[in-house]
């Protein structure tokens, strides 16, 4: 059974980190993390313990983030604004990041949402394929596929960055 | 790609973590105070609103819904009246169904009166008539004959309406007819005073409440409003608004009764949907509060008042 105080204390860091990897925006990650716990509280009776509490929370977080981007996409379409620039992490966002991996952050932030989600869970958080599939609601084959394709896309972006330099 | 393991989220201070938890708790508290609208409450709302729509138009005098326009009224008669009191002032439509057997004296009288009106000869044009004349409107749609009685004496709204009509004839009523109309007027006034209307609507509202409480008992949800018990009051605010609009704003026009019903019921049907979808698209984050519904009801009052002017 979900308990706000207990589960927040236990999982807030992981949930925040996961959302941060999906958004690369500190304040947005904070907002979505709060929303995740609110949603979890609202739906506390529907949690049946089929997955771990953290998996469940990550799943909610993923859905919220996905919804957020979907709305942004509509708004961008309406406002005719540039697509990628808005999602590049600002210099301020990367203050905590070591110099030599900043390009990696930038490249990650430009990946498709599905690739970013797969890579963040599989390669950064080091979850198993099964756990990742549970969080993202995908089949294990899709997890493998998106992780591989995401890594390939990441390599291409990184090589592009290096060529530019 | 080993560098991926070096990717870390920003560090959050203990104060920030605590602050976040406080915000979550505050938002949960705020959310619990909101009206909860979900499909499971919207669906019964729609069903109930549809039932109410049918119900309201079936119990209300259907005659009020007739759109009496200049072209649909084939004759207007007005009666010379030199008294300070109008002979008749029945702000309601009567109709005689030609296919029905007439049993009451009133209907028989009206039928005779209608016949008189049809066969009466034009005595004079309607020009230069008294400002305080009494009127009879005659309208026939093939099956039914409708008569409306009113006086310009105390309802200027109708005067403007009458002036629009093309065919105007004068009917001289016999003393006997005048007396019959006068009696009808008295009877009408006795039956249509504020107290009687109030009791009638009170029973209607109690009926709706009982019906909705029954729905609550079987489904566990209040149609129109929240499934939370402490939100019952919003539901009663809604009914209060309906009562208010129905009793106090109705009666100023023959058209208003239908209008207020329509506005209320349309709002009842569409407002929950509108709110639900606005919330779904996060367009109402800033206005979600316990004041939302009272504000909507205030808007409803406002619309009602505008229509009554």
Short mmCIF file of C-alpha atoms in Angstrom, two decimals:
data_model
loop_
_atom_site.label_atom_id
_atom_site.label_comp_id
_atom_site.label_asym_id
_atom_site.label_seq_id
_atom_site.Cartn_x
_atom_site.Cartn_y
_atom_site.Cartn_z
CA UNK A 1 0.00 0.00 0.00
CA UNK A 2 1.28 3.42 -0.95
CA UNK A 3 2.23 5.73 1.88
CA UNK A 4 3.15 9.24 0.87
CA UNK A 5 5.68 9.99 3.59
CA UNK A 6 7.36 6.60 3.55
CA UNK A 7 7.49 6.14 -0.23
CA UNK A 8 8.51 9.71 -0.89
CA UNK A 9 11.40 9.36 1.52
CA UNK A 10 12.41 6.09 -0.09
CA UNK A 11 11.96 6.76 -3.80
CA UNK A 12 11.95 10.49 -4.48
CA UNK A 13 15.57 10.45 -5.66
CA UNK A 14 15.08 7.64 -8.19
CA UNK A 15 11.84 9.12 -9.51
CA UNK A 16 13.40 12.57 -9.82
CA UNK A 17 16.48 11.14 -11.56
CA UNK A 18 14.38 9.19 -14.03
CA UNK A 19 12.30 12.25 -14.94
CA UNK A 20 15.44 14.36 -15.15
CA UNK A 21 16.97 11.94 -17.66
CA UNK A 22 13.81 12.24 -19.71
CA UNK A 23 13.64 16.02 -19.58
CA UNK A 24 17.07 17.43 -18.68
CA UNK A 25 15.25 20.26 -16.98
CA UNK A 26 15.62 20.59 -13.21
CA UNK A 27 12.49 22.56 -12.46
CA UNK A 28 10.36 20.54 -14.85
CA UNK A 29 11.65 17.32 -13.30
CA UNK A 30 10.78 18.70 -9.88
CA UNK A 31 7.24 19.58 -10.99
CA UNK A 32 6.66 16.24 -12.67
CA UNK A 33 8.09 14.40 -9.68
CA UNK A 34 5.60 16.15 -7.43
CA UNK A 35 2.81 15.36 -9.85
CA UNK A 36 3.91 11.72 -9.89
CA UNK A 37 3.50 11.40 -6.14
CA UNK A 38 0.15 13.19 -6.28
CA UNK A 39 -1.06 10.79 -8.97
CA UNK A 40 0.26 7.85 -6.99
CA UNK A 41 -1.61 9.10 -3.93
CA UNK A 42 -4.81 9.45 -5.95
CA UNK A 43 -4.44 5.96 -7.37
CA UNK A 44 -3.10 4.34 -4.19
CA UNK A 45 -6.01 1.94 -3.97
CA UNK A 46 -5.35 0.63 -7.47
CA UNK A 47 -1.79 -0.48 -6.67
CA UNK A 48 -1.97 -4.23 -6.32
CA UNK A 49 1.67 -5.04 -5.79
CA UNK A 50 2.11 -6.78 -9.14
CA UNK A 51 5.27 -4.73 -9.69
CA UNK A 52 7.50 -3.06 -7.14
CA UNK A 53 6.51 0.33 -5.79
CA UNK A 54 9.42 1.96 -7.60
CA UNK A 55 8.44 0.41 -10.92
CA UNK A 56 4.90 1.66 -10.43
CA UNK A 57 6.11 5.16 -9.59
CA UNK A 58 8.44 5.21 -12.57
CA UNK A 59 5.61 4.12 -14.80
CA UNK A 60 3.46 7.02 -13.60
CA UNK A 61 6.41 9.37 -14.06
CA UNK A 62 7.01 8.12 -17.59
CA UNK A 63 3.35 8.61 -18.52
CA UNK A 64 3.28 12.11 -17.08
CA UNK A 65 6.45 13.10 -18.89
CA UNK A 66 5.18 11.61 -22.12
CA UNK A 67 1.91 13.53 -21.74
CA UNK A 68 3.85 16.69 -21.06
CA UNK A 69 5.84 16.33 -24.28
CA UNK A 70 2.74 15.48 -26.23
CA UNK A 71 1.14 18.73 -25.08
CA UNK A 72 4.29 20.65 -25.84
CA UNK A 73 4.28 19.21 -29.31
CA UNK A 74 0.75 20.51 -29.86
CA UNK A 75 1.68 23.91 -28.46
CA UNK A 76 4.83 24.08 -30.59
CA UNK A 77 2.75 23.23 -33.60
CA UNK A 78 0.35 26.02 -32.77
CA UNK A 79 3.08 28.55 -32.04
CA UNK A 80 5.32 27.57 -34.97
CA UNK A 81 8.37 27.53 -32.73
CA UNK A 82 11.61 25.71 -33.29
CA UNK A 83 11.53 22.10 -32.21
CA UNK A 84 14.91 21.10 -30.89
CA UNK A 85 16.30 24.29 -29.44
CA UNK A 86 13.75 24.34 -26.66
CA UNK A 87 14.81 20.96 -25.35
CA UNK A 88 18.53 21.49 -25.33
CA UNK A 89 19.69 21.79 -21.71
CA UNK A 90 20.86 25.30 -20.92
CA UNK A 91 24.33 26.08 -19.61
CA UNK A 92 22.77 26.60 -16.19
CA UNK A 93 21.22 23.15 -16.34
CA UNK A 94 24.63 21.62 -16.94
CA UNK A 95 26.46 23.33 -14.10
CA UNK A 96 26.58 20.14 -12.07
CA UNK A 97 27.89 18.11 -15.00
CA UNK A 98 31.53 17.43 -15.57
CA UNK A 99 32.96 19.22 -18.58
CA UNK A 100 33.79 16.10 -20.58
CA UNK A 101 30.29 14.61 -20.47
CA UNK A 102 28.33 17.74 -21.28
CA UNK A 103 28.20 16.88 -24.95
CA UNK A 104 26.70 13.55 -23.99
CA UNK A 105 23.94 15.29 -22.05
CA UNK A 106 23.20 17.50 -25.02
CA UNK A 107 23.16 14.55 -27.40
CA UNK A 108 20.89 12.57 -25.08
CA UNK A 109 18.48 15.45 -24.83
CA UNK A 110 18.07 15.44 -28.59
CA UNK A 111 17.10 11.79 -28.83
CA UNK A 112 13.54 10.65 -29.44
CA UNK A 113 11.56 10.26 -26.24
CA UNK A 114 11.37 6.46 -26.56
CA UNK A 115 15.13 6.14 -27.08
CA UNK A 116 15.86 8.43 -24.17
CA UNK A 117 13.51 6.47 -21.91
CA UNK A 118 15.06 3.16 -22.89
CA UNK A 119 18.64 4.37 -22.50
CA UNK A 120 18.02 6.12 -19.18
CA UNK A 121 16.51 3.00 -17.64
CA UNK A 122 18.77 0.41 -19.21
CA UNK A 123 22.11 2.18 -19.36
CA UNK A 124 22.00 4.90 -16.73
CA UNK A 125 19.77 3.35 -14.06
CA UNK A 126 20.91 -0.13 -15.10
CA UNK A 127 17.54 -1.79 -14.85
CA UNK A 128 16.98 -5.23 -16.30
CA UNK A 129 15.16 -5.61 -19.61
CA UNK A 130 12.16 -7.03 -17.78
CA UNK A 131 11.97 -4.13 -15.32
CA UNK A 132 12.38 -1.60 -18.12
CA UNK A 133 9.59 -3.28 -20.06
CA UNK A 134 7.36 -3.04 -17.01
CA UNK A 135 8.04 0.65 -16.49
CA UNK A 136 7.61 1.61 -20.12
CA UNK A 137 4.78 -0.80 -20.83
CA UNK A 138 6.65 -2.31 -23.77
CA UNK A 139 7.56 -5.84 -24.76
CA UNK A 140 11.08 -6.98 -23.91
CA UNK A 141 11.90 -7.09 -27.63
CA UNK A 142 10.87 -3.47 -27.99
CA UNK A 143 13.05 -2.50 -25.04
CA UNK A 144 16.06 -4.20 -26.64
CA UNK A 145 15.31 -2.69 -30.02
CA UNK A 146 14.80 0.86 -28.76
CA UNK A 147 17.90 0.69 -26.58
CA UNK A 148 20.05 -0.42 -29.49
CA UNK A 149 18.59 2.10 -31.89
CA UNK A 150 18.87 4.82 -29.26
CA UNK A 151 22.54 4.05 -28.68
CA UNK A 152 23.19 4.11 -32.42
CA UNK A 153 21.43 7.48 -32.72
CA UNK A 154 23.41 8.75 -29.74
CA UNK A 155 26.69 7.70 -31.37
CA UNK A 156 25.73 9.46 -34.58
CA UNK A 157 24.91 12.63 -32.65
CA UNK A 158 28.15 12.46 -30.67
CA UNK A 159 30.23 11.93 -33.79
CA UNK A 160 28.42 14.85 -35.40
CA UNK A 161 29.29 17.05 -32.42
CA UNK A 162 32.94 16.03 -32.63
CA UNK A 163 33.04 16.70 -36.39
CA UNK A 164 31.52 20.13 -35.80
CA UNK A 165 34.24 20.93 -33.32
CA UNK B 1 29.08 4.73 -24.26
CA UNK B 2 30.52 3.92 -20.89
CA UNK B 3 30.21 7.62 -20.15
CA UNK B 4 26.47 7.06 -19.75
CA UNK B 5 27.18 5.76 -16.25
CA UNK B 6 28.64 9.14 -15.39
CA UNK B 7 25.36 10.88 -16.09
CA UNK B 8 23.87 12.05 -12.83
CA UNK B 9 20.85 14.08 -11.85
CA UNK B 10 21.45 17.42 -10.13
CA UNK B 11 21.78 17.25 -6.37
CA UNK B 12 18.77 18.42 -4.43
CA UNK B 13 19.24 19.96 -1.02
CA UNK B 14 17.41 18.59 2.00
CA UNK B 15 15.39 21.79 2.13
CA UNK B 16 14.34 21.31 -1.46
CA UNK B 17 13.29 17.71 -0.80
CA UNK B 18 11.25 18.74 2.23
CA UNK B 19 9.74 21.64 0.37
CA UNK B 20 8.69 19.33 -2.44
CA UNK B 21 6.96 17.00 -0.02
CA UNK B 22 5.15 19.95 1.56
CA UNK B 23 4.00 21.09 -1.88
CA UNK B 24 2.76 17.59 -2.70
CA UNK B 25 0.77 17.46 0.53
CA UNK B 26 -0.68 20.92 -0.02
CA UNK B 27 -1.71 20.04 -3.56
CA UNK B 28 -3.31 16.79 -2.44
CA UNK B 29 -5.26 18.71 0.17
CA UNK B 30 -6.32 21.26 -2.41
CA UNK B 31 -7.27 18.53 -4.84
CA UNK B 32 -9.45 16.81 -2.30
CA UNK B 33 -11.37 20.02 -1.97
CA UNK B 34 -12.07 20.15 -5.66
CA UNK B 35 -15.04 18.83 -7.45
CA UNK B 36 -14.10 15.55 -8.94
CA UNK B 37 -15.32 15.07 -12.45
CA UNK B 38 -14.75 11.81 -14.14
CA UNK B 39 -16.45 9.87 -16.84
CA UNK B 40 -18.24 7.83 -14.25
CA UNK B 41 -19.85 11.01 -12.94
CA UNK B 42 -20.27 12.64 -16.32
CA UNK B 43 -22.15 9.71 -17.77
CA UNK B 44 -24.90 9.70 -15.13
CA UNK B 45 -24.96 13.49 -15.40
CA UNK B 46 -25.77 13.26 -19.07
CA UNK B 47 -28.42 10.65 -18.53
CA UNK B 48 -30.00 12.66 -15.73
CA UNK B 49 -29.83 15.87 -17.74
CA UNK B 50 -31.49 14.17 -20.68
CA UNK B 51 -34.21 12.81 -18.38
CA UNK B 52 -34.65 16.27 -16.88
CA UNK B 53 -34.86 17.80 -20.31
CA UNK B 54 -37.64 15.47 -21.34
CA UNK B 55 -39.28 15.78 -17.95
CA UNK B 56 -39.20 19.56 -17.81
CA UNK B 57 -40.68 20.00 -21.22
CA UNK B 58 -43.32 17.40 -20.64
CA UNK B 59 -44.53 18.80 -17.31
CA UNK B 60 -44.29 22.42 -18.28
CA UNK B 61 -47.20 23.76 -20.28
CA UNK B 62 -46.26 22.82 -23.80
CA UNK B 63 -48.21 25.78 -25.02
CA UNK B 64 -45.50 28.07 -23.63
CA UNK B 65 -43.07 26.67 -26.11
CA UNK B 66 -45.04 27.90 -29.09
CA UNK B 67 -43.17 30.57 -30.90
CA UNK B 68 -45.83 33.15 -31.46
CA UNK B 69 -44.58 35.35 -34.23
CA UNK B 70 -46.27 37.94 -36.34
CA UNK B 71 -46.68 35.50 -39.16
CA UNK B 72 -47.99 32.60 -37.09
CA UNK B 73 -50.78 34.54 -35.47
CA UNK B 74 -53.51 34.88 -37.97
CA UNK B 75 -55.63 37.37 -36.10
CA UNK B 76 -55.27 39.69 -33.18
CA UNK B 77 -58.29 41.12 -31.51
CA UNK B 78 -58.49 43.76 -28.95
CA UNK B 79 -61.41 44.74 -26.89
CA UNK B 80 -62.49 48.23 -26.03
CA UNK B 81 -62.16 48.69 -22.33
CA UNK B 82 -62.90 51.94 -20.59
CA UNK B 83 -62.40 50.61 -17.09
CA UNK B 84 -59.27 51.17 -15.10
CA UNK B 85 -58.99 47.43 -14.49
CA UNK B 86 -58.43 45.09 -17.41
CA UNK B 87 -61.28 42.75 -18.21
CA UNK B 88 -58.90 39.90 -18.51
CA UNK B 89 -55.25 39.53 -17.91
CA UNK B 90 -54.37 35.92 -18.35
CA UNK B 91 -50.75 35.74 -19.19
CA UNK B 92 -51.02 32.23 -20.53
CA UNK B 93 -52.03 30.43 -23.62
CA UNK B 94 -55.15 28.35 -23.77
CA UNK B 95 -55.71 25.84 -26.44
CA UNK B 96 -58.60 23.81 -27.64
CA UNK B 97 -57.88 20.50 -29.21
CA UNK B 98 -60.48 20.09 -31.91
CA UNK B 99 -60.14 16.30 -31.73
CA UNK B 100 -60.87 16.07 -28.04
CA UNK B 101 -64.25 15.92 -26.36
CA UNK B 102 -64.77 19.11 -24.46
CA UNK B 103 -66.05 18.56 -21.01
CA UNK B 104 -65.24 21.55 -18.92
CA UNK B 105 -67.24 24.73 -19.12
CA UNK B 106 -64.06 26.71 -19.61
CA UNK B 107 -63.04 24.82 -22.72
CA UNK B 108 -66.54 25.01 -24.15
CA UNK B 109 -66.56 28.72 -23.56
CA UNK B 110 -63.18 29.16 -25.18
CA UNK B 111 -64.28 27.19 -28.18
CA UNK B 112 -67.32 29.40 -28.53
CA UNK B 113 -65.18 32.45 -28.13
CA UNK B 114 -62.78 31.20 -30.76
CA UNK B 115 -65.70 30.63 -33.08
CA UNK B 116 -66.90 34.18 -32.44
CA UNK B 117 -63.46 35.48 -33.22
CA UNK B 118 -63.29 33.57 -36.44
CA UNK B 119 -66.64 34.77 -37.66
CA UNK B 120 -66.47 38.30 -36.35
CA UNK B 121 -66.44 41.13 -38.80
CA UNK B 122 -63.86 43.80 -38.80
CA UNK B 123 -65.36 46.83 -37.15
CA UNK B 124 -62.48 49.19 -37.32
CA UNK B 125 -58.81 49.28 -38.01
CA UNK B 126 -56.59 49.04 -35.01
CA UNK B 127 -55.27 52.52 -35.37
CA UNK B 128 -55.55 54.98 -32.52
CA UNK B 129 -56.72 52.44 -30.01
CA UNK B 130 -56.46 52.97 -26.29
CA UNK B 131 -53.15 52.26 -24.68
CA UNK B 132 -54.80 50.06 -22.10
CA UNK B 133 -56.71 47.74 -24.37
CA UNK B 134 -57.21 44.10 -23.63
CA UNK B 135 -56.14 41.62 -26.25
CA UNK B 136 -56.97 38.22 -27.51
CA UNK B 137 -54.59 36.36 -29.73
CA UNK B 138 -55.99 33.66 -31.95
CA UNK B 139 -53.70 31.12 -33.48
CA UNK B 140 -54.63 27.98 -35.36
CA UNK B 141 -52.34 25.26 -36.62
CA UNK B 142 -54.95 23.04 -38.24
CA UNK B 143 -55.43 20.73 -35.28
CA UNK B 144 -55.58 23.10 -32.39
CA UNK B 145 -56.81 26.55 -31.78
CA UNK B 146 -54.85 28.67 -29.36
CA UNK B 147 -56.05 31.72 -27.50
CA UNK B 148 -54.06 34.06 -25.38
CA UNK B 149 -55.48 36.77 -23.21
CA UNK B 150 -53.61 39.67 -21.87
CA UNK B 151 -53.81 43.35 -21.31
CA UNK B 152 -51.47 46.14 -22.29
CA UNK B 153 -52.39 47.60 -18.95
CA UNK B 154 -49.63 45.93 -17.03
CA UNK B 155 -47.42 44.20 -19.53
CA UNK B 156 -45.66 46.51 -21.88
CA UNK B 157 -43.51 43.73 -23.23
CA UNK B 158 -46.50 42.32 -25.05
CA UNK B 159 -47.47 45.68 -26.48
CA UNK B 160 -44.37 45.78 -28.61
CA UNK B 161 -45.12 42.31 -29.75
CA UNK B 162 -48.68 43.16 -30.74
CA UNK B 163 -47.60 46.12 -32.80
CA UNK B 164 -45.63 43.76 -34.98
CA UNK B 165 -48.71 41.87 -36.01
CA UNK B 166 -50.24 42.65 -39.34
CA UNK B 167 -53.87 41.69 -39.07
CA UNK B 168 -55.68 43.48 -36.29
CA UNK B 169 -59.39 43.39 -35.77
CA UNK B 170 -61.74 44.57 -33.10
CA UNK B 171 -64.21 42.30 -31.44
CA UNK B 172 -67.07 43.62 -29.43
CA UNK B 173 -67.67 41.25 -26.57
CA UNK B 174 -71.12 40.75 -25.25
CA UNK B 175 -71.65 41.43 -21.57
CA UNK B 176 -72.03 37.72 -20.97
CA UNK B 177 -68.69 36.99 -22.65
CA UNK B 178 -67.04 39.79 -20.70
CA UNK B 179 -68.33 38.31 -17.49
CA UNK B 180 -67.12 34.86 -18.41
CA UNK B 181 -63.68 36.19 -19.22
CA UNK B 182 -63.61 38.13 -16.00
CA UNK B 183 -64.47 34.97 -14.06
CA UNK B 184 -61.77 33.08 -15.89
CA UNK B 185 -59.32 35.80 -15.05
CA UNK B 186 -60.13 35.56 -11.37
CA UNK B 187 -59.87 31.81 -11.45
CA UNK B 188 -56.56 31.99 -13.25
CA UNK B 189 -55.16 34.43 -10.73
CA UNK B 190 -56.30 32.28 -7.85
CA UNK B 191 -54.56 29.28 -9.33
CA UNK B 192 -51.40 31.03 -10.41
CA UNK B 193 -50.24 33.06 -7.50
CA UNK B 194 -46.71 33.05 -6.23
CA UNK B 195 -47.42 30.70 -3.35
CA UNK B 196 -48.97 28.07 -5.61
CA UNK B 197 -46.09 28.29 -8.05
CA UNK B 198 -43.61 28.11 -5.24
CA UNK B 199 -45.19 24.98 -3.81
CA UNK B 200 -45.35 23.43 -7.26
CA UNK B 201 -41.68 24.06 -7.92
CA UNK B 202 -40.68 23.06 -4.44
CA UNK B 203 -42.27 19.70 -5.03
CA UNK B 204 -40.59 19.47 -8.41
CA UNK B 205 -37.20 20.13 -6.85
CA UNK B 206 -37.85 17.70 -4.02
CA UNK B 207 -38.79 15.20 -6.69
CA UNK B 208 -35.52 15.77 -8.55
CA UNK B 209 -33.53 15.54 -5.31
CA UNK B 210 -35.23 12.30 -4.37
CA UNK B 211 -34.56 10.92 -7.82
CA UNK B 212 -30.90 11.88 -7.70
CA UNK B 213 -30.51 10.57 -4.16
CA UNK B 214 -31.88 7.31 -5.45
CA UNK B 215 -29.22 7.33 -8.17
CA UNK B 216 -26.64 8.03 -5.47
CA UNK B 217 -27.88 5.11 -3.46
CA UNK B 218 -27.60 2.67 -6.34
CA UNK B 219 -24.48 3.96 -8.06
CA UNK B 220 -22.65 5.61 -5.18
CA UNK B 221 -22.19 8.80 -7.19
CA UNK B 222 -23.96 12.07 -7.32
CA UNK B 223 -24.79 13.00 -10.83
CA UNK B 224 -23.86 16.62 -11.60
CA UNK B 225 -21.40 16.80 -8.77
CA UNK B 226 -18.78 15.06 -6.82
CA UNK B 227 -18.85 11.55 -5.51
CA UNK B 228 -17.58 12.95 -2.25
CA UNK B 229 -20.17 13.48 0.44
CA UNK B 230 -18.91 16.93 1.43
CA UNK B 231 -19.64 18.18 -2.05
CA UNK B 232 -23.34 17.57 -1.73
CA UNK B 233 -23.79 21.22 -1.05
CA UNK B 234 -22.76 22.13 -4.61
CA UNK B 235 -25.49 19.92 -5.86
CA UNK B 236 -28.00 21.77 -3.73
CA UNK B 237 -26.57 25.10 -4.86
CA UNK B 238 -27.34 23.96 -8.37
CA UNK B 239 -30.88 23.08 -7.50
CA UNK B 240 -31.23 26.36 -5.63
CA UNK B 241 -30.14 28.20 -8.75
CA UNK B 242 -32.62 26.27 -10.79
CA UNK B 243 -35.38 27.06 -8.32
CA UNK B 244 -34.44 30.71 -8.31
CA UNK B 245 -34.33 31.02 -12.07
CA UNK B 246 -37.52 29.05 -12.48
CA UNK B 247 -39.57 30.95 -9.92
CA UNK B 248 -38.27 34.47 -9.89
CA UNK B 249 -37.23 34.99 -13.46
CA UNK B 250 -39.97 33.04 -15.06
CA UNK B 251 -43.25 34.71 -15.70
CA UNK B 252 -41.91 37.95 -17.08
CA UNK B 253 -42.30 36.58 -20.55
CA UNK B 254 -44.16 33.76 -22.20
CA UNK B 255 -40.87 32.73 -23.81
CA UNK B 256 -38.73 32.79 -20.71
CA UNK B 257 -39.88 29.57 -19.17
CA UNK B 258 -38.57 27.54 -22.06
CA UNK B 259 -35.42 29.63 -22.23
CA UNK B 260 -34.44 29.20 -18.59
CA UNK B 261 -35.06 25.48 -18.75
CA UNK B 262 -33.00 25.22 -21.88
CA UNK B 263 -30.11 27.27 -20.48
CA UNK B 264 -30.02 25.34 -17.25
CA UNK B 265 -30.20 21.95 -18.84
CA UNK B 266 -27.75 22.75 -21.60
CA UNK B 267 -25.33 23.99 -18.95
CA UNK B 268 -25.94 20.85 -16.92
CA UNK B 269 -25.10 18.75 -19.94
CA UNK B 270 -22.15 20.65 -21.34
CA UNK B 271 -20.43 22.25 -18.38
CA UNK B 272 -19.21 18.97 -16.89
CA UNK B 273 -17.85 17.94 -20.29
CA UNK B 274 -16.24 21.30 -20.84
CA UNK B 275 -14.60 21.25 -17.43
CA UNK B 276 -13.47 17.68 -17.86
CA UNK B 277 -11.80 18.30 -21.18
CA UNK B 278 -10.31 21.62 -20.16
CA UNK B 279 -8.78 19.89 -17.17
CA UNK B 280 -7.57 17.08 -19.32
CA UNK B 281 -5.65 19.55 -21.42
CA UNK B 282 -4.44 21.31 -18.26
CA UNK B 283 -6.02 24.54 -19.36
CA UNK B 284 -7.79 25.14 -16.09
CA UNK B 285 -5.05 24.43 -13.59
CA UNK B 286 -5.31 27.92 -12.21
CA UNK B 287 -9.05 27.93 -11.71
CA UNK B 288 -9.60 24.55 -10.19
CA UNK B 289 -10.97 25.37 -6.81
CA UNK B 290 -14.01 25.08 -4.61
CA UNK B 291 -15.25 28.37 -6.09
CA UNK B 292 -15.50 27.00 -9.56
CA UNK B 293 -19.07 25.79 -9.42
CA UNK B 294 -20.51 28.71 -7.50
CA UNK B 295 -18.90 30.95 -10.11
CA UNK B 296 -20.48 28.96 -12.89
CA UNK B 297 -23.81 29.21 -11.14
CA UNK B 298 -23.34 32.96 -10.81
CA UNK B 299 -22.75 33.04 -14.53
CA UNK B 300 -25.94 31.10 -15.01
CA UNK B 301 -27.83 33.65 -12.90
CA UNK B 302 -26.35 36.38 -15.00
CA UNK B 303 -27.43 34.76 -18.24
CA UNK B 304 -30.90 34.22 -16.78
CA UNK B 305 -31.13 37.87 -15.77
CA UNK B 306 -29.97 39.02 -19.20
CA UNK B 307 -32.64 36.89 -20.84
CA UNK B 308 -35.28 38.23 -18.51
CA UNK B 309 -34.59 41.87 -19.34
#
